[in-house]
């Protein structure tokens, strides 16, 4: 069982930056691939970024490539999402998710989810 708690969301102007954190409980964090997803009210949840267990490989949605960076610190049981050059269309609730071993870009593949953190980008 893994419990995930996101933090770091907030209100920022377009062009600004935020760093989201997701703290995981348990001693097996390094056995989980981690992903970030986002959801706009009334729309389906969409993939943002994912990272392998070791952190050696990362994956991004085209819409955030070059602006967002996912990273993890297995010693701190934490995964991060650094978001730069934010746009109003990045406004959403951001969720982190954990999946045993194999990384995926599909939300249905993930077993554990955080409660989400709101990111609002003003124009």
mmCIF file with all atom_site columns, N, CA and C in Angstrom, residues 33-108:
data_model
loop_
_atom_site.group_PDB
_atom_site.id
_atom_site.type_symbol
_atom_site.label_atom_id
_atom_site.label_alt_id
_atom_site.label_comp_id
_atom_site.label_asym_id
_atom_site.label_entity_id
_atom_site.label_seq_id
_atom_site.pdbx_PDB_ins_code
_atom_site.Cartn_x
_atom_site.Cartn_y
_atom_site.Cartn_z
_atom_site.occupancy
_atom_site.B_iso_or_equiv
_atom_site.pdbx_formal_charge
_atom_site.auth_seq_id
_atom_site.auth_comp_id
_atom_site.auth_asym_id
_atom_site.auth_atom_id
_atom_site.pdbx_PDB_model_num
ATOM 1   N N  . UNK A 1 33  ? 7.137   2.973  -10.314 1.00 0.00 ? 33  UNK A N  1
ATOM 2   C CA . UNK A 1 33  ? 7.185   4.032  -11.307 1.00 0.00 ? 33  UNK A CA 1
ATOM 3   C C  . UNK A 1 33  ? 6.189   5.102  -10.883 1.00 0.00 ? 33  UNK A C  1
ATOM 4   N N  . UNK A 1 34  ? 6.490   6.343  -11.191 1.00 0.00 ? 34  UNK A N  1
ATOM 5   C CA . UNK A 1 34  ? 5.643   7.452  -10.758 1.00 0.00 ? 34  UNK A CA 1
ATOM 6   C C  . UNK A 1 34  ? 5.200   8.281  -11.949 1.00 0.00 ? 34  UNK A C  1
ATOM 7   N N  . UNK A 1 35  ? 3.993   8.791  -11.839 1.00 0.00 ? 35  UNK A N  1
ATOM 8   C CA . UNK A 1 35  ? 3.477   9.626  -12.906 1.00 0.00 ? 35  UNK A CA 1
ATOM 9   C C  . UNK A 1 35  ? 2.774   10.853 -12.365 1.00 0.00 ? 35  UNK A C  1
ATOM 10  N N  . UNK A 1 36  ? 2.710   11.878 -13.193 1.00 0.00 ? 36  UNK A N  1
ATOM 11  C CA . UNK A 1 36  ? 1.898   13.057 -12.922 1.00 0.00 ? 36  UNK A CA 1
ATOM 12  C C  . UNK A 1 36  ? 0.822   13.143 -14.000 1.00 0.00 ? 36  UNK A C  1
ATOM 13  N N  . UNK A 1 37  ? -0.381  13.410 -13.567 1.00 0.00 ? 37  UNK A N  1
ATOM 14  C CA . UNK A 1 37  ? -1.520  13.592 -14.455 1.00 0.00 ? 37  UNK A CA 1
ATOM 15  C C  . UNK A 1 37  ? -2.233  14.876 -14.050 1.00 0.00 ? 37  UNK A C  1
ATOM 16  N N  . UNK A 1 38  ? -3.071  15.377 -14.925 1.00 0.00 ? 38  UNK A N  1
ATOM 17  C CA . UNK A 1 38  ? -3.846  16.560 -14.583 1.00 0.00 ? 38  UNK A CA 1
ATOM 18  C C  . UNK A 1 38  ? -5.251  16.439 -15.139 1.00 0.00 ? 38  UNK A C  1
ATOM 19  N N  . UNK A 1 39  ? -6.146  17.171 -14.507 1.00 0.00 ? 39  UNK A N  1
ATOM 20  C CA . UNK A 1 39  ? -7.537  17.109 -14.929 1.00 0.00 ? 39  UNK A CA 1
ATOM 21  C C  . UNK A 1 39  ? -8.156  18.492 -14.813 1.00 0.00 ? 39  UNK A C  1
ATOM 22  N N  . UNK A 1 40  ? -8.733  18.912 -15.915 1.00 0.00 ? 40  UNK A N  1
ATOM 23  C CA . UNK A 1 40  ? -9.513  20.147 -15.941 1.00 0.00 ? 40  UNK A CA 1
ATOM 24  C C  . UNK A 1 40  ? -10.961 19.768 -15.679 1.00 0.00 ? 40  UNK A C  1
ATOM 25  N N  . UNK A 1 41  ? -11.667 20.588 -14.925 1.00 0.00 ? 41  UNK A N  1
ATOM 26  C CA . UNK A 1 41  ? -13.046 20.293 -14.565 1.00 0.00 ? 41  UNK A CA 1
ATOM 27  C C  . UNK A 1 41  ? -13.872 20.010 -15.816 1.00 0.00 ? 41  UNK A C  1
ATOM 28  N N  . UNK A 1 42  ? -14.540 18.868 -15.812 1.00 0.00 ? 42  UNK A N  1
ATOM 29  C CA . UNK A 1 42  ? -15.389 18.506 -16.929 1.00 0.00 ? 42  UNK A CA 1
ATOM 30  C C  . UNK A 1 42  ? -14.683 17.771 -18.047 1.00 0.00 ? 42  UNK A C  1
ATOM 31  N N  . UNK A 1 43  ? -13.364 17.589 -17.884 1.00 0.00 ? 43  UNK A N  1
ATOM 32  C CA . UNK A 1 43  ? -12.608 16.890 -18.925 1.00 0.00 ? 43  UNK A CA 1
ATOM 33  C C  . UNK A 1 43  ? -11.948 15.646 -18.341 1.00 0.00 ? 43  UNK A C  1
ATOM 34  N N  . UNK A 1 44  ? -11.471 14.795 -19.224 1.00 0.00 ? 44  UNK A N  1
ATOM 35  C CA . UNK A 1 44  ? -10.805 13.579 -18.779 1.00 0.00 ? 44  UNK A CA 1
ATOM 36  C C  . UNK A 1 44  ? -9.413  13.903 -18.237 1.00 0.00 ? 44  UNK A C  1
ATOM 37  N N  . UNK A 1 45  ? -8.974  13.050 -17.347 1.00 0.00 ? 45  UNK A N  1
ATOM 38  C CA . UNK A 1 45  ? -7.633  13.194 -16.815 1.00 0.00 ? 45  UNK A CA 1
ATOM 39  C C  . UNK A 1 45  ? -6.619  12.909 -17.926 1.00 0.00 ? 45  UNK A C  1
ATOM 40  N N  . UNK A 1 46  ? -5.537  13.690 -17.953 1.00 0.00 ? 46  UNK A N  1
ATOM 41  C CA . UNK A 1 46  ? -4.553  13.501 -19.013 1.00 0.00 ? 46  UNK A CA 1
ATOM 42  C C  . UNK A 1 46  ? -3.145  13.326 -18.435 1.00 0.00 ? 46  UNK A C  1
ATOM 43  N N  . UNK A 1 47  ? -2.359  12.592 -19.175 1.00 0.00 ? 47  UNK A N  1
ATOM 44  C CA . UNK A 1 47  ? -0.984  12.330 -18.797 1.00 0.00 ? 47  UNK A CA 1
ATOM 45  C C  . UNK A 1 47  ? -0.145  13.598 -18.912 1.00 0.00 ? 47  UNK A C  1
ATOM 46  N N  . UNK A 1 48  ? 0.764   13.782 -17.953 1.00 0.00 ? 48  UNK A N  1
ATOM 47  C CA . UNK A 1 48  ? 1.681   14.912 -17.992 1.00 0.00 ? 48  UNK A CA 1
ATOM 48  C C  . UNK A 1 48  ? 3.124   14.418 -18.091 1.00 0.00 ? 48  UNK A C  1
ATOM 49  N N  . UNK A 1 49  ? 3.532   13.575 -17.146 1.00 0.00 ? 49  UNK A N  1
ATOM 50  C CA . UNK A 1 49  ? 4.914   13.114 -17.121 1.00 0.00 ? 49  UNK A CA 1
ATOM 51  C C  . UNK A 1 49  ? 5.005   11.835 -16.303 1.00 0.00 ? 49  UNK A C  1
ATOM 52  N N  . UNK A 1 50  ? 6.053   11.052 -16.574 1.00 0.00 ? 50  UNK A N  1
ATOM 53  C CA . UNK A 1 50  ? 6.278   9.822  -15.811 1.00 0.00 ? 50  UNK A CA 1
ATOM 54  C C  . UNK A 1 50  ? 7.771   9.565  -15.714 1.00 0.00 ? 50  UNK A C  1
ATOM 55  N N  . UNK A 1 51  ? 8.123   8.768  -14.704 1.00 0.00 ? 51  UNK A N  1
ATOM 56  C CA . UNK A 1 51  ? 9.530   8.476  -14.462 1.00 0.00 ? 51  UNK A CA 1
ATOM 57  C C  . UNK A 1 51  ? 9.670   7.044  -13.985 1.00 0.00 ? 51  UNK A C  1
ATOM 58  N N  . UNK A 1 52  ? 10.707  6.393  -14.445 1.00 0.00 ? 52  UNK A N  1
ATOM 59  C CA . UNK A 1 52  ? 10.955  5.013  -14.059 1.00 0.00 ? 52  UNK A CA 1
ATOM 60  C C  . UNK A 1 52  ? 11.379  4.911  -12.604 1.00 0.00 ? 52  UNK A C  1
ATOM 61  N N  . UNK A 1 53  ? 11.397  3.678  -12.092 1.00 0.00 ? 53  UNK A N  1
ATOM 62  C CA . UNK A 1 53  ? 11.740  3.437  -10.688 1.00 0.00 ? 53  UNK A CA 1
ATOM 63  C C  . UNK A 1 53  ? 13.062  4.090  -10.302 1.00 0.00 ? 53  UNK A C  1
ATOM 64  N N  . UNK A 1 54  ? 14.059  3.894  -11.152 1.00 0.00 ? 54  UNK A N  1
ATOM 65  C CA . UNK A 1 54  ? 15.400  4.396  -10.849 1.00 0.00 ? 54  UNK A CA 1
ATOM 66  C C  . UNK A 1 54  ? 15.573  5.862  -11.184 1.00 0.00 ? 54  UNK A C  1
ATOM 67  N N  . UNK A 1 55  ? 14.609  6.401  -11.916 1.00 0.00 ? 55  UNK A N  1
ATOM 68  C CA . UNK A 1 55  ? 14.731  7.785  -12.371 1.00 0.00 ? 55  UNK A CA 1
ATOM 69  C C  . UNK A 1 55  ? 15.544  7.929  -13.637 1.00 0.00 ? 55  UNK A C  1
ATOM 70  N N  . UNK A 1 56  ? 15.961  6.805  -14.218 1.00 0.00 ? 56  UNK A N  1
ATOM 71  C CA . UNK A 1 56  ? 16.826  6.861  -15.376 1.00 0.00 ? 56  UNK A CA 1
ATOM 72  C C  . UNK A 1 56  ? 16.156  7.316  -16.650 1.00 0.00 ? 56  UNK A C  1
ATOM 73  N N  . UNK A 1 57  ? 14.852  7.114  -16.760 1.00 0.00 ? 57  UNK A N  1
ATOM 74  C CA . UNK A 1 57  ? 14.137  7.516  -17.961 1.00 0.00 ? 57  UNK A CA 1
ATOM 75  C C  . UNK A 1 57  ? 12.894  8.300  -17.587 1.00 0.00 ? 57  UNK A C  1
ATOM 76  N N  . UNK A 1 58  ? 12.607  9.309  -18.375 1.00 0.00 ? 58  UNK A N  1
ATOM 77  C CA . UNK A 1 58  ? 11.434  10.138 -18.147 1.00 0.00 ? 58  UNK A CA 1
ATOM 78  C C  . UNK A 1 58  ? 10.616  10.266 -19.426 1.00 0.00 ? 58  UNK A C  1
ATOM 79  N N  . UNK A 1 59  ? 9.342   10.564 -19.267 1.00 0.00 ? 59  UNK A N  1
ATOM 80  C CA . UNK A 1 59  ? 8.416   10.639 -20.385 1.00 0.00 ? 59  UNK A CA 1
ATOM 81  C C  . UNK A 1 59  ? 7.518   11.855 -20.177 1.00 0.00 ? 59  UNK A C  1
ATOM 82  N N  . UNK A 1 60  ? 7.179   12.515 -21.276 1.00 0.00 ? 60  UNK A N  1
ATOM 83  C CA . UNK A 1 60  ? 6.391   13.742 -21.181 1.00 0.00 ? 60  UNK A CA 1
ATOM 84  C C  . UNK A 1 60  ? 5.314   13.802 -22.248 1.00 0.00 ? 60  UNK A C  1
ATOM 85  N N  . UNK A 1 61  ? 4.213   14.438 -21.903 1.00 0.00 ? 61  UNK A N  1
ATOM 86  C CA . UNK A 1 61  ? 3.219   14.784 -22.909 1.00 0.00 ? 61  UNK A CA 1
ATOM 87  C C  . UNK A 1 61  ? 3.812   15.865 -23.803 1.00 0.00 ? 61  UNK A C  1
ATOM 88  N N  . UNK A 1 62  ? 3.425   15.856 -25.059 1.00 0.00 ? 62  UNK A N  1
ATOM 89  C CA . UNK A 1 62  ? 3.943   16.851 -25.998 1.00 0.00 ? 62  UNK A CA 1
ATOM 90  C C  . UNK A 1 62  ? 3.656   18.275 -25.532 1.00 0.00 ? 62  UNK A C  1
ATOM 91  N N  . UNK A 1 63  ? 2.528   18.448 -24.873 1.00 0.00 ? 63  UNK A N  1
ATOM 92  C CA . UNK A 1 63  ? 2.097   19.792 -24.469 1.00 0.00 ? 63  UNK A CA 1
ATOM 93  C C  . UNK A 1 63  ? 2.992   20.404 -23.386 1.00 0.00 ? 63  UNK A C  1
ATOM 94  N N  . UNK A 1 64  ? 3.777   19.577 -22.697 1.00 0.00 ? 64  UNK A N  1
ATOM 95  C CA . UNK A 1 64  ? 4.622   20.099 -21.611 1.00 0.00 ? 64  UNK A CA 1
ATOM 96  C C  . UNK A 1 64  ? 6.103   19.875 -21.867 1.00 0.00 ? 64  UNK A C  1
ATOM 97  N N  . UNK A 1 65  ? 6.428   19.167 -22.919 1.00 0.00 ? 65  UNK A N  1
ATOM 98  C CA . UNK A 1 65  ? 7.826   18.849 -23.212 1.00 0.00 ? 65  UNK A CA 1
ATOM 99  C C  . UNK A 1 65  ? 8.631   20.137 -23.376 1.00 0.00 ? 65  UNK A C  1
ATOM 100 N N  . UNK A 1 66  ? 9.778   20.173 -22.713 1.00 0.00 ? 66  UNK A N  1
ATOM 101 C CA . UNK A 1 66  ? 10.625  21.357 -22.767 1.00 0.00 ? 66  UNK A CA 1
ATOM 102 C C  . UNK A 1 66  ? 10.303  22.392 -21.705 1.00 0.00 ? 66  UNK A C  1
ATOM 103 N N  . UNK A 1 67  ? 9.154   22.256 -21.053 1.00 0.00 ? 67  UNK A N  1
ATOM 104 C CA . UNK A 1 67  ? 8.758   23.212 -20.004 1.00 0.00 ? 67  UNK A CA 1
ATOM 105 C C  . UNK A 1 67  ? 8.707   22.561 -18.625 1.00 0.00 ? 67  UNK A C  1
ATOM 106 N N  . UNK A 1 68  ? 8.297   21.299 -18.573 1.00 0.00 ? 68  UNK A N  1
ATOM 107 C CA . UNK A 1 68  ? 8.151   20.587 -17.300 1.00 0.00 ? 68  UNK A CA 1
ATOM 108 C C  . UNK A 1 68  ? 9.267   19.557 -17.166 1.00 0.00 ? 68  UNK A C  1
ATOM 109 N N  . UNK A 1 69  ? 9.669   19.307 -15.927 1.00 0.00 ? 69  UNK A N  1
ATOM 110 C CA . UNK A 1 69  ? 10.668  18.287 -15.642 1.00 0.00 ? 69  UNK A CA 1
ATOM 111 C C  . UNK A 1 69  ? 10.222  17.454 -14.450 1.00 0.00 ? 69  UNK A C  1
ATOM 112 N N  . UNK A 1 70  ? 10.171  16.148 -14.648 1.00 0.00 ? 70  UNK A N  1
ATOM 113 C CA . UNK A 1 70  ? 9.857   15.233 -13.564 1.00 0.00 ? 70  UNK A CA 1
ATOM 114 C C  . UNK A 1 70  ? 11.165  14.669 -13.021 1.00 0.00 ? 70  UNK A C  1
ATOM 115 N N  . UNK A 1 71  ? 11.224  14.526 -11.704 1.00 0.00 ? 71  UNK A N  1
ATOM 116 C CA . UNK A 1 71  ? 12.401  13.949 -11.064 1.00 0.00 ? 71  UNK A CA 1
ATOM 117 C C  . UNK A 1 71  ? 11.959  13.251 -9.793  1.00 0.00 ? 71  UNK A C  1
ATOM 118 N N  . UNK A 1 72  ? 12.848  12.471 -9.223  1.00 0.00 ? 72  UNK A N  1
ATOM 119 C CA . UNK A 1 72  ? 12.503  11.775 -7.989  1.00 0.00 ? 72  UNK A CA 1
ATOM 120 C C  . UNK A 1 72  ? 13.732  11.671 -7.109  1.00 0.00 ? 72  UNK A C  1
ATOM 121 N N  . UNK A 1 73  ? 13.477  11.598 -5.805  1.00 0.00 ? 73  UNK A N  1
ATOM 122 C CA . UNK A 1 73  ? 14.510  11.374 -4.819  1.00 0.00 ? 73  UNK A CA 1
ATOM 123 C C  . UNK A 1 73  ? 14.065  10.165 -4.004  1.00 0.00 ? 73  UNK A C  1
ATOM 124 N N  . UNK A 1 74  ? 14.607  9.017  -4.325  1.00 0.00 ? 74  UNK A N  1
ATOM 125 C CA . UNK A 1 74  ? 14.161  7.789  -3.657  1.00 0.00 ? 74  UNK A CA 1
ATOM 126 C C  . UNK A 1 74  ? 14.542  7.774  -2.177  1.00 0.00 ? 74  UNK A C  1
ATOM 127 N N  . UNK A 1 75  ? 15.559  8.498  -1.809  1.00 0.00 ? 75  UNK A N  1
ATOM 128 C CA . UNK A 1 75  ? 15.936  8.562  -0.391  1.00 0.00 ? 75  UNK A CA 1
ATOM 129 C C  . UNK A 1 75  ? 14.910  9.343  0.422   1.00 0.00 ? 75  UNK A C  1
ATOM 130 N N  . UNK A 1 76  ? 14.202  10.248 -0.253  1.00 0.00 ? 76  UNK A N  1
ATOM 131 C CA . UNK A 1 76  ? 13.179  11.064 0.421   1.00 0.00 ? 76  UNK A CA 1
ATOM 132 C C  . UNK A 1 76  ? 11.770  10.611 0.086   1.00 0.00 ? 76  UNK A C  1
ATOM 133 N N  . UNK A 1 77  ? 11.638  9.536  -0.678  1.00 0.00 ? 77  UNK A N  1
ATOM 134 C CA . UNK A 1 77  ? 10.312  9.038  -1.062  1.00 0.00 ? 77  UNK A CA 1
ATOM 135 C C  . UNK A 1 77  ? 9.468   10.138 -1.710  1.00 0.00 ? 77  UNK A C  1
ATOM 136 N N  . UNK A 1 78  ? 10.075  10.902 -2.585  1.00 0.00 ? 78  UNK A N  1
ATOM 137 C CA . UNK A 1 78  ? 9.386   12.049 -3.152  1.00 0.00 ? 78  UNK A CA 1
ATOM 138 C C  . UNK A 1 78  ? 9.632   12.140 -4.660  1.00 0.00 ? 78  UNK A C  1
ATOM 139 N N  . UNK A 1 79  ? 8.582   12.492 -5.366  1.00 0.00 ? 79  UNK A N  1
ATOM 140 C CA . UNK A 1 79  ? 8.694   12.789 -6.785  1.00 0.00 ? 79  UNK A CA 1
ATOM 141 C C  . UNK A 1 79  ? 8.296   14.251 -6.981  1.00 0.00 ? 79  UNK A C  1
ATOM 142 N N  . UNK A 1 80  ? 8.941   14.892 -7.944  1.00 0.00 ? 80  UNK A N  1
ATOM 143 C CA . UNK A 1 80  ? 8.737   16.317 -8.177  1.00 0.00 ? 80  UNK A CA 1
ATOM 144 C C  . UNK A 1 80  ? 8.280   16.569 -9.606  1.00 0.00 ? 80  UNK A C  1
ATOM 145 N N  . UNK A 1 81  ? 7.613   17.682 -9.788  1.00 0.00 ? 81  UNK A N  1
ATOM 146 C CA . UNK A 1 81  ? 7.301   18.165 -11.126 1.00 0.00 ? 81  UNK A CA 1
ATOM 147 C C  . UNK A 1 81  ? 7.630   19.652 -11.156 1.00 0.00 ? 81  UNK A C  1
ATOM 148 N N  . UNK A 1 82  ? 8.730   19.977 -11.801 1.00 0.00 ? 82  UNK A N  1
ATOM 149 C CA . UNK A 1 82  ? 9.123   21.372 -11.983 1.00 0.00 ? 82  UNK A CA 1
ATOM 150 C C  . UNK A 1 82  ? 8.422   21.898 -13.228 1.00 0.00 ? 82  UNK A C  1
ATOM 151 N N  . UNK A 1 83  ? 7.651   22.946 -13.059 1.00 0.00 ? 83  UNK A N  1
ATOM 152 C CA . UNK A 1 83  ? 6.862   23.491 -14.160 1.00 0.00 ? 83  UNK A CA 1
ATOM 153 C C  . UNK A 1 83  ? 7.317   24.915 -14.440 1.00 0.00 ? 83  UNK A C  1
ATOM 154 N N  . UNK A 1 84  ? 7.870   25.117 -15.611 1.00 0.00 ? 84  UNK A N  1
ATOM 155 C CA . UNK A 1 84  ? 8.350   26.433 -16.028 1.00 0.00 ? 84  UNK A CA 1
ATOM 156 C C  . UNK A 1 84  ? 7.535   26.941 -17.215 1.00 0.00 ? 84  UNK A C  1
ATOM 157 N N  . UNK A 1 85  ? 7.643   28.221 -17.472 1.00 0.00 ? 85  UNK A N  1
ATOM 158 C CA . UNK A 1 85  ? 6.940   28.843 -18.601 1.00 0.00 ? 85  UNK A CA 1
ATOM 159 C C  . UNK A 1 85  ? 5.470   28.447 -18.615 1.00 0.00 ? 85  UNK A C  1
ATOM 160 N N  . UNK A 1 86  ? 4.850   28.558 -17.486 1.00 0.00 ? 86  UNK A N  1
ATOM 161 C CA . UNK A 1 86  ? 3.456   28.119 -17.352 1.00 0.00 ? 86  UNK A CA 1
ATOM 162 C C  . UNK A 1 86  ? 2.517   28.945 -18.211 1.00 0.00 ? 86  UNK A C  1
ATOM 163 N N  . UNK A 1 87  ? 1.495   28.270 -18.706 1.00 0.00 ? 87  UNK A N  1
ATOM 164 C CA . UNK A 1 87  ? 0.489   28.879 -19.574 1.00 0.00 ? 87  UNK A CA 1
ATOM 165 C C  . UNK A 1 87  ? -0.881  28.737 -18.920 1.00 0.00 ? 87  UNK A C  1
ATOM 166 N N  . UNK A 1 88  ? -1.821  29.602 -19.276 1.00 0.00 ? 88  UNK A N  1
ATOM 167 C CA . UNK A 1 88  ? -3.177  29.456 -18.720 1.00 0.00 ? 88  UNK A CA 1
ATOM 168 C C  . UNK A 1 88  ? -3.773  28.069 -18.975 1.00 0.00 ? 88  UNK A C  1
ATOM 169 N N  . UNK A 1 89  ? -3.439  27.464 -20.079 1.00 0.00 ? 89  UNK A N  1
ATOM 170 C CA . UNK A 1 89  ? -3.980  26.139 -20.384 1.00 0.00 ? 89  UNK A CA 1
ATOM 171 C C  . UNK A 1 89  ? -3.379  25.023 -19.521 1.00 0.00 ? 89  UNK A C  1
ATOM 172 N N  . UNK A 1 90  ? -2.381  25.353 -18.702 1.00 0.00 ? 90  UNK A N  1
ATOM 173 C CA . UNK A 1 90  ? -1.859  24.393 -17.733 1.00 0.00 ? 90  UNK A CA 1
ATOM 174 C C  . UNK A 1 90  ? -2.701  24.351 -16.457 1.00 0.00 ? 90  UNK A C  1
ATOM 175 N N  . UNK A 1 91  ? -3.669  25.248 -16.359 1.00 0.00 ? 91  UNK A N  1
ATOM 176 C CA . UNK A 1 91  ? -4.541  25.281 -15.185 1.00 0.00 ? 91  UNK A CA 1
ATOM 177 C C  . UNK A 1 91  ? -5.306  23.968 -15.065 1.00 0.00 ? 91  UNK A C  1
ATOM 178 N N  . UNK A 1 92  ? -5.188  23.326 -13.919 1.00 0.00 ? 92  UNK A N  1
ATOM 179 C CA . UNK A 1 92  ? -5.813  22.020 -13.700 1.00 0.00 ? 92  UNK A CA 1
ATOM 180 C C  . UNK A 1 92  ? -5.526  21.568 -12.273 1.00 0.00 ? 92  UNK A C  1
ATOM 181 N N  . UNK A 1 93  ? -6.172  20.491 -11.887 1.00 0.00 ? 93  UNK A N  1
ATOM 182 C CA . UNK A 1 93  ? -5.777  19.777 -10.671 1.00 0.00 ? 93  UNK A CA 1
ATOM 183 C C  . UNK A 1 93  ? -4.730  18.746 -11.085 1.00 0.00 ? 93  UNK A C  1
ATOM 184 N N  . UNK A 1 94  ? -3.610  18.764 -10.414 1.00 0.00 ? 94  UNK A N  1
ATOM 185 C CA . UNK A 1 94  ? -2.512  17.860 -10.730 1.00 0.00 ? 94  UNK A CA 1
ATOM 186 C C  . UNK A 1 94  ? -2.450  16.731 -9.705  1.00 0.00 ? 94  UNK A C  1
ATOM 187 N N  . UNK A 1 95  ? -2.333  15.519 -10.226 1.00 0.00 ? 95  UNK A N  1
ATOM 188 C CA . UNK A 1 95  ? -2.300  14.324 -9.396  1.00 0.00 ? 95  UNK A CA 1
ATOM 189 C C  . UNK A 1 95  ? -0.996  13.566 -9.619  1.00 0.00 ? 95  UNK A C  1
ATOM 190 N N  . UNK A 1 96  ? -0.436  13.037 -8.550  1.00 0.00 ? 96  UNK A N  1
ATOM 191 C CA . UNK A 1 96  ? 0.645   12.080 -8.737  1.00 0.00 ? 96  UNK A CA 1
ATOM 192 C C  . UNK A 1 96  ? 0.088   10.684 -8.532  1.00 0.00 ? 96  UNK A C  1
ATOM 193 N N  . UNK A 1 97  ? 0.743   9.728  -9.146  1.00 0.00 ? 97  UNK A N  1
ATOM 194 C CA . UNK A 1 97  ? 0.277   8.351  -9.115  1.00 0.00 ? 97  UNK A CA 1
ATOM 195 C C  . UNK A 1 97  ? 1.472   7.416  -9.088  1.00 0.00 ? 97  UNK A C  1
ATOM 196 N N  . UNK A 1 98  ? 1.235   6.231  -8.522  1.00 0.00 ? 98  UNK A N  1
ATOM 197 C CA . UNK A 1 98  ? 2.284   5.224  -8.401  1.00 0.00 ? 98  UNK A CA 1
ATOM 198 C C  . UNK A 1 98  ? 1.837   3.924  -9.027  1.00 0.00 ? 98  UNK A C  1
ATOM 199 N N  . UNK A 1 99  ? 2.773   3.295  -9.688  1.00 0.00 ? 99  UNK A N  1
ATOM 200 C CA . UNK A 1 99  ? 2.510   2.005  -10.306 1.00 0.00 ? 99  UNK A CA 1
ATOM 201 C C  . UNK A 1 99  ? 3.695   1.094  -10.025 1.00 0.00 ? 99  UNK A C  1
ATOM 202 N N  . UNK A 1 100 ? 3.359   -0.143 -9.653  1.00 0.00 ? 100 UNK A N  1
ATOM 203 C CA . UNK A 1 100 ? 4.389   -1.100 -9.320  1.00 0.00 ? 100 UNK A CA 1
ATOM 204 C C  . UNK A 1 100 ? 5.278   -1.372 -10.530 1.00 0.00 ? 100 UNK A C  1
ATOM 205 N N  . UNK A 1 101 ? 6.533   -1.094 -10.407 1.00 0.00 ? 101 UNK A N  1
ATOM 206 C CA . UNK A 1 101 ? 7.612   -1.481 -11.318 1.00 0.00 ? 101 UNK A CA 1
ATOM 207 C C  . UNK A 1 101 ? 7.584   -0.770 -12.668 1.00 0.00 ? 101 UNK A C  1
ATOM 208 N N  . UNK A 1 102 ? 6.605   -1.069 -13.517 1.00 0.00 ? 102 UNK A N  1
ATOM 209 C CA . UNK A 1 102 ? 6.662   -0.668 -14.921 1.00 0.00 ? 102 UNK A CA 1
ATOM 210 C C  . UNK A 1 102 ? 6.025   0.700  -15.130 1.00 0.00 ? 102 UNK A C  1
ATOM 211 N N  . UNK A 1 103 ? 6.748   1.599  -15.762 1.00 0.00 ? 103 UNK A N  1
ATOM 212 C CA . UNK A 1 103 ? 6.222   2.934  -16.023 1.00 0.00 ? 103 UNK A CA 1
ATOM 213 C C  . UNK A 1 103 ? 5.160   2.878  -17.120 1.00 0.00 ? 103 UNK A C  1
ATOM 214 N N  . UNK A 1 104 ? 4.235   3.804  -17.059 1.00 0.00 ? 104 UNK A N  1
ATOM 215 C CA . UNK A 1 104 ? 3.174   3.873  -18.057 1.00 0.00 ? 104 UNK A CA 1
ATOM 216 C C  . UNK A 1 104 ? 2.732   5.324  -18.213 1.00 0.00 ? 104 UNK A C  1
ATOM 217 N N  . UNK A 1 105 ? 2.167   5.623  -19.381 1.00 0.00 ? 105 UNK A N  1
ATOM 218 C CA . UNK A 1 105 ? 1.589   6.946  -19.605 1.00 0.00 ? 105 UNK A CA 1
ATOM 219 C C  . UNK A 1 105 ? 0.068   6.915  -19.523 1.00 0.00 ? 105 UNK A C  1
ATOM 220 N N  . UNK A 1 106 ? -0.497  5.765  -19.186 1.00 0.00 ? 106 UNK A N  1
ATOM 221 C CA . UNK A 1 106 ? -1.955  5.605  -19.114 1.00 0.00 ? 106 UNK A CA 1
ATOM 222 C C  . UNK A 1 106 ? -2.427  5.641  -17.670 1.00 0.00 ? 106 UNK A C  1
ATOM 223 N N  . UNK A 1 107 ? -3.380  6.477  -17.377 1.00 0.00 ? 107 UNK A N  1
ATOM 224 C CA . UNK A 1 107 ? -3.816  6.620  -15.983 1.00 0.00 ? 107 UNK A CA 1
ATOM 225 C C  . UNK A 1 107 ? -4.413  5.321  -15.440 1.00 0.00 ? 107 UNK A C  1
ATOM 226 N N  . UNK A 1 108 ? -5.061  4.524  -16.300 1.00 0.00 ? 108 UNK A N  1
ATOM 227 C CA . UNK A 1 108 ? -5.702  3.302  -15.807 1.00 0.00 ? 108 UNK A CA 1
ATOM 228 C C  . UNK A 1 108 ? -4.683  2.255  -15.351 1.00 0.00 ? 108 UNK A C  1
#
